[in-house]
Amino acid sequence: MTGSQNGAALSELKKVLEGQEPVSIKAAFASDPGRFAKYHVQLDDLLFDFSKHRIDDALLGKLVQLARDSEVEAKRDKMFSGAAYNTTEHRPALHTALRNFSGEPIMVDGEDVMPDVIATREKVAAFATGIRDGSIPGATGKTITDVVNIGIGGSDLGPAMAARALTPFSSPRLRTHFVSNVDGADLGDTVAALDPATTLFIISSKTFTTLETMTNAQSARDWIVAGLGEEAVKHHFAAVSTKLDLVAKFGIGSERVFGFKDWVGGRYSMWSSIGLALVIAIGPAQFEQFLRGGFEIDTHFRQAPIEANIPMLMGLLGVLYRDIQGVSTQAVIPYDQRLGRFPAYLQQLDMESNGKSVHLDGSHVTAQTGPIVWGEPGTNGQHAFFQLIHQGTEIVPVDFLVAAEPTQADAHHHDLLLANCFAQSQALMQGRDIGEVAAQLEKGGMAPDEVKRLAPHKVFSGDRPSSTFLYRRLDPRTLGRLIALYEHRVFTMAAIWDTNPFDQWGVELGKELASKLVPIVSDAGAATDGLDSSTAGLVAH
Ligand code: F6P
């Protein structure tokens, strides 16, 4: 069977599985002591444990066949080749070129993109080094102490998440801030404690037209001019964009402008010069480790057989739950406080990529596509929303992420963190049935009537799925690996659904309507004729 078109392979598999009960994870563990040995993949220090999923050999075999029939490998090779994979925007999706250390060329329209990738990376590194060592000072000659990245979505979430994740690797002399929201409170609160003479703004925008970013950039410019005068602007701004002509108009000199190509999607762009704020924070050498981590996963994704290919397995499990079993969300719970923004980063990566309703050929999908991705760090989540994951009526597959060793943290704290992380996936899998609950309550001396009344409330069904990603420690290489794993998970799922994970037309309508409403909202006397009654009522109020 082949069914690469329109997700046909998935429809076939759904028919085969129709009416079948999900595999009992609990029972599978009880009957097979070798289950972990079978269902984990180790890539150096990175362990991917997928044994606590609703799979057995037969189902896993069918999922692997689904990947084959959906031609995931051929599609993957096409993406890496530089072909125009993003068919609705007529361009390649080549973020992988930004972390290509193979020494091999990557051709786009007959030209090797690698010399330009390397030259841009070197230009970023030189500027970052100058800011870090103070050889590129502000207008008054003072050393820069605060770097403010102004960007939104893919021009914010990646560097913001990573700067926090990699705090122990950051220059202690520099503070990094991220301003994204058009709400003036974001910029206002950020600059309140800053000195213009020691502040550098990086305007990060692929298109250099995004309303939020351009508004914040203008206000930041006004703040610098008010504090230091017009002449200071050229010393206190840098820009990252694909639109070099628009940046020039803003008044930023070309030596402080860092480009990237339109074949890098916004949510895939932190590997490019969009990472400038991060490069300044952690330095070019650590940033290279981050890129190399991504490259290691690219190599694994391209070479490992499907059965042992971590991102492909992640994607297949994602399709199993989302589409075949109708599960609507995916929780990502890093037991790593510094990965606090990782779920938000993945939200954009996954939901902007896979929140699609049409196949590549424009026909409507019959599948359920992208899950709602959400999460917060553990152990905090345990005391907030884990109740629903353990006992609610909704099944929520969980990705647990945890380091074996702490990075600059207390070892005892870390033992508690690890124990809690492992205990959660164990509890989700095992559950506790009514017999166990009753026995425990009786042992504690509870009266039989009370045991009967209380026991149902204390039952955990178990059989709730999770993956665990266990890595040595959270460093730049590991972070690069984790991000690339999720990028390829998203790709694998889109390949099975036969959708385009690289466009984002769904964000356009809101942008268009907002720009029409700006003059109406700004002018108290403006006519609201032609607006729907709700919008008109809100504006009037
Ligand atoms: O509105 C969505 C979006 O286009 C994202 O895809 C992108 O990451 C973000 O806006 C920011 O865009 P830009 O980098 O062009 O300012």
Coordinates of C-alpha atoms and ligand atoms in Angstrom, one line a residue:
M1 CA 0.0 0.0 0.0
T2 CA 1.2 3.5 -0.7
G3 CA -0.7 6.5 0.5
S4 CA 1.5 9.5 0.5
Q5 CA -1.2 11.7 -1.0
N6 CA -3.8 13.4 1.3
G7 CA -2.9 11.4 4.3
A8 CA -4.3 8.2 2.7
A9 CA -2.0 5.9 4.6
L10 CA -3.4 7.3 7.9
S11 CA -7.0 6.8 6.8
E12 CA -6.2 3.2 5.9
L13 CA -4.6 2.6 9.3
K14 CA -7.6 4.2 11.1
K15 CA -9.9 1.7 9.4
V16 CA -7.6 -1.2 10.5
L17 CA -7.6 0.0 14.1
E18 CA -11.3 1.0 14.3
G19 CA -13.0 -0.4 17.4
Q20 CA -9.8 -1.7 19.0
E21 CA -9.3 -0.9 22.6
P22 CA -6.1 1.1 23.4
V23 CA -3.2 -1.0 24.6
S24 CA -3.1 -1.2 28.4
I25 CA 0.3 0.2 29.4
K26 CA -0.1 -1.1 33.0
A27 CA -0.8 -4.6 31.8
A28 CA 2.0 -4.5 29.3
F29 CA 4.5 -3.6 32.0
A30 CA 3.1 -6.3 34.3
S31 CA 3.5 -9.0 31.6
D32 CA 6.8 -7.9 30.1
P33 CA 9.8 -7.1 32.3
G34 CA 11.8 -6.2 29.2
R35 CA 9.4 -3.5 28.1
F36 CA 11.8 -0.6 28.8
A37 CA 14.6 -2.3 27.0
K38 CA 12.4 -2.6 23.9
Y39 CA 10.9 0.8 24.0
H40 CA 13.7 3.3 24.5
V41 CA 16.3 4.9 22.3
Q42 CA 19.6 6.2 23.6
L43 CA 21.6 8.8 21.7
D44 CA 24.8 9.4 23.7
D45 CA 23.7 10.9 27.0
L46 CA 20.2 11.5 25.7
L47 CA 17.6 8.8 26.6
F48 CA 14.2 8.8 25.1
D49 CA 11.9 6.5 27.1
F50 CA 8.7 5.7 25.2
S51 CA 7.8 2.6 27.0
K52 CA 4.9 4.3 28.9
H53 CA 2.8 4.6 25.8
R54 CA -0.3 2.8 24.5
I55 CA 1.7 0.6 22.1
D56 CA 2.7 -3.0 21.6
D57 CA 4.9 -4.6 19.0
A58 CA 2.0 -5.0 16.6
L59 CA 0.8 -1.4 16.9
L60 CA 4.3 0.0 16.7
G61 CA 4.9 -2.1 13.5
K62 CA 1.8 -0.5 12.0
L63 CA 2.9 3.0 13.0
V64 CA 6.3 2.4 11.4
Q65 CA 4.6 1.2 8.3
L66 CA 2.4 4.3 8.4
A67 CA 5.6 6.4 8.3
R68 CA 6.8 4.4 5.3
D69 CA 3.5 4.6 3.5
S70 CA 3.3 8.3 4.1
E71 CA 6.8 8.6 2.6
V72 CA 8.1 10.5 5.6
E73 CA 11.7 9.6 4.7
A74 CA 11.4 10.8 1.1
K75 CA 9.7 14.0 2.3
R76 CA 12.4 14.5 4.9
D77 CA 15.1 14.1 2.3
K78 CA 13.3 16.6 0.1
M79 CA 13.3 19.2 2.9
F80 CA 17.0 18.8 3.6
S81 CA 17.8 19.0 -0.1
G82 CA 16.8 22.6 -0.5
A83 CA 13.9 21.9 -2.8
A84 CA 10.9 24.2 -2.4
Y85 CA 9.2 22.2 0.3
N86 CA 7.1 25.2 1.4
T87 CA 4.8 25.1 -1.6
T88 CA 2.4 27.9 -0.6
E89 CA 5.3 30.4 -0.2
H90 CA 7.3 28.8 -3.1
R91 CA 10.5 28.4 -1.1
P92 CA 12.6 25.8 0.7
A93 CA 12.5 25.2 4.5
L94 CA 16.1 25.2 5.2
H95 CA 16.7 26.1 8.9
T96 CA 18.8 22.9 8.9
A97 CA 21.4 24.6 6.7
L98 CA 22.1 27.1 9.6
R99 CA 23.4 24.1 11.6
N100 CA 24.9 22.1 8.8
F101 CA 28.5 21.1 9.9
S102 CA 28.8 18.3 7.3
G103 CA 31.0 20.4 5.0
E104 CA 28.6 19.4 2.2
P105 CA 27.1 22.2 0.1
I106 CA 23.3 22.8 0.1
M107 CA 22.0 24.1 -3.2
V108 CA 19.1 26.5 -3.7
D109 CA 18.4 27.6 -7.3
G110 CA 21.8 26.3 -8.3
E111 CA 23.8 28.1 -5.6
D112 CA 25.4 26.8 -2.5
V113 CA 23.9 28.6 0.5
M114 CA 26.6 27.6 2.9
P115 CA 29.2 30.3 2.3
D116 CA 26.6 33.0 3.1
V117 CA 25.4 31.1 6.2
I118 CA 29.0 30.9 7.5
A119 CA 29.8 34.5 6.6
T120 CA 26.7 35.8 8.4
R121 CA 27.4 33.6 11.5
E122 CA 31.0 35.1 11.6
K123 CA 29.6 38.6 11.3
V124 CA 27.2 37.9 14.2
A125 CA 30.0 36.4 16.2
A126 CA 32.3 39.4 15.7
F127 CA 29.6 41.9 16.8
A128 CA 28.6 39.8 19.8
T129 CA 32.3 39.5 20.9
G130 CA 32.6 43.3 20.6
I131 CA 29.6 43.9 22.8
R132 CA 30.7 41.2 25.3
D133 CA 34.3 42.5 25.7
G134 CA 33.3 46.1 25.6
S135 CA 35.2 47.0 22.4
I136 CA 31.9 48.1 20.9
P137 CA 30.6 50.7 23.4
G138 CA 27.6 53.0 23.5
A139 CA 27.6 56.6 22.2
T140 CA 29.1 58.0 25.3
G141 CA 31.9 55.4 25.4
K142 CA 30.3 53.4 28.2
T143 CA 30.3 49.7 27.9
I144 CA 27.0 48.1 27.1
T145 CA 25.4 46.3 30.1
D146 CA 21.9 45.6 28.9
V147 CA 20.7 44.1 25.6
V148 CA 17.0 44.4 24.7
N149 CA 15.7 42.2 21.9
I150 CA 12.6 43.7 20.3
G151 CA 10.7 41.0 18.3
I152 CA 7.7 38.8 18.5
G153 CA 6.7 35.2 17.8
G154 CA 9.6 33.4 16.2
S155 CA 11.8 36.6 16.5
D156 CA 11.4 36.5 20.3
L157 CA 10.3 33.1 21.7
G158 CA 13.4 31.1 20.7
P159 CA 16.1 33.5 22.0
A160 CA 14.0 34.4 25.0
M161 CA 13.5 30.8 26.0
A162 CA 17.2 29.9 25.3
A163 CA 18.6 32.9 27.2
R164 CA 16.7 31.8 30.3
A165 CA 17.6 28.1 29.8
L166 CA 21.3 28.8 29.4
T167 CA 21.7 31.4 32.3
P168 CA 24.6 29.5 33.8
F169 CA 26.5 29.9 30.5
S170 CA 25.8 33.7 30.2
S171 CA 28.1 36.6 30.7
P172 CA 27.6 37.8 34.3
R173 CA 28.4 41.3 33.1
L174 CA 25.4 41.5 30.6
R175 CA 21.7 41.4 31.2
T176 CA 19.4 40.3 28.3
H177 CA 15.8 41.5 28.1
F178 CA 13.0 40.6 25.6
V179 CA 10.2 43.0 24.6
S180 CA 7.5 41.6 22.4
N181 CA 4.1 42.9 23.3
V182 CA 2.6 46.0 21.7
D183 CA 1.2 46.7 25.1
G184 CA 3.4 49.7 26.1
A185 CA 3.8 48.2 29.5
D186 CA 6.2 45.6 28.1
L187 CA 8.8 48.1 26.8
G188 CA 8.0 50.7 29.5
D189 CA 8.6 48.2 32.4
T190 CA 11.8 47.0 30.7
V191 CA 13.5 50.3 30.2
A192 CA 12.3 51.7 33.5
A193 CA 15.4 50.4 35.2
L194 CA 17.8 50.9 32.3
D195 CA 20.3 53.6 31.4
P196 CA 20.2 54.6 27.7
A197 CA 24.0 55.0 27.7
T198 CA 24.6 51.3 28.4
T199 CA 21.6 49.8 26.5
L200 CA 21.7 48.1 23.1
F201 CA 18.4 47.4 21.3
I202 CA 18.3 44.6 18.7
I203 CA 15.3 44.9 16.4
S204 CA 14.5 41.4 15.3
S205 CA 11.9 40.9 12.6
K206 CA 12.1 38.7 9.5
T207 CA 9.7 41.0 7.6
F208 CA 10.6 44.3 9.4
T209 CA 6.9 45.2 9.1
T210 CA 5.4 43.5 12.1
L211 CA 3.2 46.1 13.9
E212 CA 4.2 45.2 17.4
T213 CA 7.9 45.1 16.7
M214 CA 8.0 48.3 14.6
T215 CA 5.9 50.2 17.2
N216 CA 8.3 49.1 20.0
A217 CA 11.3 49.8 17.9
Q218 CA 10.1 53.4 17.2
S219 CA 9.4 53.9 20.9
A220 CA 12.8 52.5 21.9
R221 CA 14.4 54.9 19.3
D222 CA 12.5 57.8 20.9
W223 CA 13.8 56.7 24.3
I224 CA 17.4 56.7 23.1
V225 CA 17.0 60.1 21.4
A226 CA 15.4 61.6 24.5
G227 CA 18.2 60.3 26.6
L228 CA 21.2 60.7 24.4
G229 CA 20.2 62.6 21.2
E230 CA 19.7 61.6 17.6
E231 CA 23.4 60.9 16.9
A232 CA 23.3 58.1 19.5
V233 CA 20.9 56.0 17.6
K234 CA 23.6 54.4 15.4
H235 CA 25.5 53.2 18.5
H236 CA 22.5 51.8 20.4
F237 CA 20.7 49.7 17.7
A238 CA 21.3 46.6 15.7
A239 CA 18.9 44.7 13.5
V240 CA 18.2 41.2 12.3
S241 CA 16.0 40.8 9.3
T242 CA 15.6 39.4 5.8
K243 CA 14.5 42.9 4.6
L244 CA 17.8 44.8 4.5
D245 CA 16.2 47.7 2.5
L246 CA 13.6 48.3 5.2
V247 CA 16.3 48.2 8.0
A248 CA 18.4 50.8 6.2
K249 CA 15.4 53.1 6.1
F250 CA 15.1 52.8 9.9
G251 CA 18.7 54.2 10.1
I252 CA 20.7 51.3 11.3
G253 CA 24.2 51.1 9.6
S254 CA 24.9 48.0 7.5
E255 CA 27.7 46.9 9.9
R256 CA 25.0 46.3 12.5
V257 CA 22.5 44.6 10.3
F258 CA 22.4 40.8 10.3
G259 CA 20.5 39.1 7.6
F260 CA 19.0 35.7 7.0
K261 CA 17.2 34.2 4.1
D262 CA 13.4 33.9 3.5
W263 CA 13.8 30.1 3.5
V264 CA 14.2 30.3 7.3
G265 CA 10.7 30.2 8.8
G266 CA 10.1 32.6 11.7
R267 CA 9.5 29.8 14.3
Y268 CA 12.6 27.9 12.9
S269 CA 14.8 31.0 13.0
M270 CA 16.6 31.0 16.3
W271 CA 19.5 29.1 14.6
S272 CA 20.0 32.2 12.4
S273 CA 21.1 35.7 13.2
I274 CA 17.7 35.9 15.1
G275 CA 19.8 34.2 17.8
L276 CA 22.0 37.4 18.1
A277 CA 20.8 38.3 21.6
L278 CA 21.6 34.7 22.7
V279 CA 25.0 34.8 21.0
I280 CA 25.8 38.0 22.9
A281 CA 24.6 36.4 26.2
I282 CA 26.4 33.0 25.9
G283 CA 29.2 33.9 23.4
P284 CA 29.9 32.5 19.9
A285 CA 31.6 29.3 21.1
Q286 CA 28.6 28.2 23.2
F287 CA 26.2 29.2 20.4
E288 CA 28.2 26.9 18.1
Q289 CA 27.6 24.1 20.6
F290 CA 23.9 24.8 20.4
L291 CA 24.0 24.6 16.6
R292 CA 26.0 21.4 16.8
G293 CA 23.4 19.9 19.1
G294 CA 20.8 20.6 16.4
F295 CA 23.0 19.2 13.7
E296 CA 23.5 15.9 15.7
I297 CA 19.7 15.5 15.7
D298 CA 19.5 16.3 12.0
T299 CA 22.0 13.5 11.4
H300 CA 20.1 11.1 13.6
F301 CA 16.8 12.1 11.9
R302 CA 18.3 11.5 8.4
Q303 CA 20.1 8.2 9.2
A304 CA 18.3 6.3 12.0
P305 CA 15.8 3.6 10.9
I306 CA 12.2 4.6 11.7
E307 CA 12.0 2.1 14.6
A308 CA 15.0 3.9 16.4
N309 CA 14.4 7.4 15.1
I310 CA 13.5 9.6 18.0
P311 CA 11.7 12.4 16.2
M312 CA 9.9 10.0 13.9
L313 CA 8.7 8.0 16.9
M314 CA 7.6 11.2 18.7
G315 CA 5.7 12.1 15.6
L316 CA 4.1 8.7 15.2
L317 CA 3.0 8.7 18.8
G318 CA 1.7 12.2 18.3
V319 CA -0.5 11.1 15.4
L320 CA -1.6 8.0 17.3
Y321 CA -3.0 10.1 20.1
R322 CA -4.2 13.2 18.2
D323 CA -5.8 11.5 15.3
I324 CA -6.4 7.8 15.9
Q325 CA -7.4 8.1 19.6
G326 CA -8.9 11.7 19.4
V327 CA -6.7 13.2 22.2
S328 CA -6.7 16.9 21.8
T329 CA -3.7 18.2 23.8
Q330 CA -0.1 17.4 24.5
A331 CA 1.6 18.6 27.7
V332 CA 5.3 19.4 27.9
I333 CA 6.5 19.4 31.4
P334 CA 10.2 20.2 31.9
Y335 CA 11.5 19.3 35.3
D336 CA 13.9 22.1 34.8
Q337 CA 13.1 25.6 36.0
R338 CA 15.3 27.2 33.4
L339 CA 13.2 25.6 30.7
G340 CA 10.2 27.6 31.9
R341 CA 9.6 29.1 28.5
F342 CA 10.1 25.9 26.6
P343 CA 6.4 25.0 26.4
A344 CA 5.6 28.5 25.1
Y345 CA 8.3 28.1 22.5
L346 CA 6.9 24.7 21.5
Q347 CA 3.4 26.1 21.3
Q348 CA 4.4 28.4 18.4
L349 CA 6.6 25.7 16.8
D350 CA 3.8 23.1 16.9
M351 CA 0.6 25.0 16.7
E352 CA 1.7 27.5 14.0
S353 CA 3.1 24.6 12.0
N354 CA 0.5 22.0 12.4
G355 CA -2.6 24.1 13.0
K356 CA -3.8 23.4 9.5
S357 CA -7.1 22.2 7.9
V358 CA -6.0 21.5 4.3
H359 CA -3.7 19.1 2.6
L360 CA -0.9 20.3 0.3
D361 CA -3.2 20.2 -2.7
G362 CA -5.8 22.4 -0.9
S363 CA -8.3 19.7 -0.2
H364 CA -9.8 19.5 3.3
V365 CA -8.1 17.1 5.8
T366 CA -10.2 14.4 7.3
A367 CA -7.7 13.9 10.1
Q368 CA -7.5 15.8 13.4
T369 CA -4.3 17.8 13.0
G370 CA -2.0 19.7 15.5
P371 CA -2.7 19.1 19.2
I372 CA -2.9 22.0 21.7
V373 CA 0.5 22.2 23.2
W374 CA 0.8 23.4 26.8
G375 CA 2.8 23.0 29.9
E376 CA 4.7 24.5 32.9
P377 CA 7.8 23.3 34.7
G378 CA 7.5 20.5 37.3
T379 CA 7.3 20.2 40.2
N380 CA 5.1 23.3 40.1
G381 CA 2.6 21.8 37.7
Q382 CA 2.0 18.9 40.2
H383 CA 0.5 21.3 42.6
A384 CA -1.6 23.0 40.0
F385 CA -3.1 21.1 37.0
F386 CA -1.7 17.5 37.5
Q387 CA -5.0 16.6 39.2
L388 CA -6.7 16.6 35.8
I389 CA -3.9 14.7 34.1
H390 CA -4.2 11.9 36.8
Q391 CA -7.9 11.7 37.4
G392 CA -9.7 13.9 34.8
T393 CA -11.8 12.5 31.9
E394 CA -9.4 13.9 29.3
I395 CA -6.3 11.8 28.4
V396 CA -3.2 14.1 28.2
P397 CA 0.0 12.6 26.9
V398 CA 2.9 14.2 28.7
D399 CA 6.5 14.8 27.7
F400 CA 8.7 14.9 30.8
L401 CA 12.1 16.5 30.3
V402 CA 14.8 16.2 33.0
A403 CA 18.6 16.4 33.4
A404 CA 20.5 13.7 35.2
E405 CA 22.8 16.3 36.7
P406 CA 22.0 19.9 37.9
T407 CA 23.7 22.9 36.3
Q408 CA 24.8 25.2 39.1
A409 CA 22.2 23.9 41.5
D410 CA 22.1 22.0 44.8
A411 CA 22.5 18.2 44.3
H412 CA 19.9 17.4 47.0
H413 CA 17.3 19.7 45.4
H414 CA 18.1 17.9 42.1
D415 CA 17.5 14.4 43.6
L416 CA 14.1 15.6 44.8
L417 CA 13.4 17.0 41.3
L418 CA 14.3 13.7 39.6
A419 CA 12.4 11.5 42.1
N420 CA 9.3 13.6 41.5
C421 CA 9.6 13.5 37.7
F422 CA 10.0 9.7 37.6
A423 CA 7.2 9.3 40.2
Q424 CA 4.7 11.3 38.0
S425 CA 5.2 9.1 34.9
Q426 CA 5.1 6.0 37.1
A427 CA 1.8 7.1 38.8
L428 CA 0.3 8.0 35.4
M429 CA 1.1 4.6 34.1
Q430 CA 0.3 2.4 37.1
G431 CA -2.6 4.2 38.6
R432 CA -4.3 2.7 41.7
D433 CA -7.3 0.5 41.4
I434 CA -10.2 0.4 43.9
G435 CA -9.0 -2.8 45.6
E436 CA -5.6 -1.2 46.4
V437 CA -7.3 2.0 47.6
A438 CA -9.7 0.1 49.8
A439 CA -6.9 -2.1 51.3
Q440 CA -4.8 1.0 52.1
L441 CA -7.7 2.7 53.8
E442 CA -8.7 -0.4 55.8
K443 CA -5.0 -0.8 56.8
G444 CA -5.2 2.8 58.2
G445 CA -8.1 1.7 60.4
M446 CA -11.0 3.3 58.5
A447 CA -14.5 2.1 59.0
P448 CA -15.9 -0.1 56.1
D449 CA -18.7 2.4 55.3
E450 CA -16.3 5.2 55.1
V451 CA -13.9 3.1 52.9
K452 CA -16.8 2.4 50.5
R453 CA -17.7 6.1 50.4
L454 CA -14.2 7.5 49.9
A455 CA -12.5 4.8 47.8
P456 CA -13.9 5.8 44.3
H457 CA -12.5 9.3 44.8
K458 CA -9.1 8.0 45.4
V459 CA -8.9 5.7 42.3
F460 CA -6.4 6.5 39.6
S461 CA -7.2 4.7 36.3
G462 CA -3.6 4.6 35.3
D463 CA -2.7 3.7 31.6
R464 CA -2.0 7.4 31.0
P465 CA 0.8 7.9 28.5
S466 CA 4.0 9.8 28.8
S467 CA 7.5 10.0 27.3
T468 CA 10.6 10.9 29.3
F469 CA 13.6 12.7 27.9
L470 CA 16.5 12.3 30.2
Y471 CA 19.8 14.1 29.4
R472 CA 23.0 14.6 31.2
R473 CA 22.6 18.4 31.9
L474 CA 21.0 21.4 30.3
D475 CA 23.7 23.0 28.3
P476 CA 23.8 24.6 24.8
R477 CA 24.3 21.3 23.0
T478 CA 21.4 19.6 24.8
L479 CA 19.1 22.5 24.2
G480 CA 19.9 22.4 20.5
R481 CA 19.2 18.7 20.5
L482 CA 15.8 19.1 22.2
I483 CA 14.6 21.9 19.9
A484 CA 15.7 20.0 16.8
L485 CA 13.9 16.8 18.1
Y486 CA 10.6 18.8 18.4
E487 CA 11.1 20.5 15.0
H488 CA 11.4 17.1 13.3
R489 CA 8.5 15.7 15.4
V490 CA 6.3 18.5 14.0
F491 CA 7.6 17.7 10.5
T492 CA 6.9 14.0 10.8
M493 CA 3.3 14.7 11.8
A494 CA 2.8 17.1 8.9
A495 CA 4.3 14.6 6.5
I496 CA 1.8 12.0 7.6
W497 CA -1.1 14.4 7.4
D498 CA 0.3 15.7 4.0
T499 CA 0.0 19.3 5.2
N500 CA 2.4 22.2 5.0
P501 CA 4.2 22.9 8.4
F502 CA 6.0 25.9 7.1
D503 CA 3.3 28.5 6.3
Q504 CA 1.1 30.4 8.7
W505 CA -1.8 32.0 6.7
G506 CA -4.0 31.7 9.8
V507 CA -2.4 34.7 11.4
E508 CA -3.1 37.0 8.5
L509 CA -6.8 37.9 8.9
G510 CA -6.4 39.2 12.5
K511 CA -3.5 41.4 11.4
E512 CA -5.5 42.8 8.5
L513 CA -8.6 43.5 10.6
A514 CA -6.4 45.1 13.4
S515 CA -4.8 47.5 10.9
K516 CA -8.3 48.6 9.7
L517 CA -9.5 49.1 13.3
V518 CA -6.5 51.2 14.5
P519 CA -7.8 54.5 13.0
I520 CA -11.3 53.8 14.3
V521 CA -10.1 53.0 17.9
S522 CA -7.7 56.0 17.9
D523 CA -10.4 58.5 16.9
A524 CA -13.3 58.8 19.3
G525 CA -15.5 60.4 16.6
A526 CA -14.7 57.8 13.9
A527 CA -17.7 56.1 12.2
T528 CA -18.2 52.5 13.0
D529 CA -20.6 51.9 10.0
G530 CA -20.0 48.6 8.3
L531 CA -18.6 46.9 11.4
D532 CA -20.5 44.0 12.9
S533 CA -22.6 45.0 15.9
S534 CA -20.3 43.4 18.5
T535 CA -17.1 45.1 17.2
A536 CA -19.0 48.4 16.9
G537 CA -20.4 48.0 20.4
L538 CA -16.9 47.3 21.8
V539 CA -15.4 50.3 20.0
A540 CA -18.2 52.5 21.2
H541 CA -17.9 51.4 24.8
Ligands
F6P1 O1 2.2 36.6 13.0 C1 2.9 35.4 13.0 C2 4.4 35.7 12.6 O2 4.4 35.9 11.2 C3 5.2 34.5 13.0 O3 5.2 33.5 12.1 C4 6.6 35.2 13.1 O4 7.5 34.4 13.9 C5 6.1 36.5 13.8 O5 4.9 36.8 13.3 C6 7.1 37.6 13.7 O6 7.3 38.0 12.4 P1 8.5 38.9 12.0 O7 9.8 38.2 12.4 O8 8.4 39.1 10.5 O9 8.4 40.2 12.8

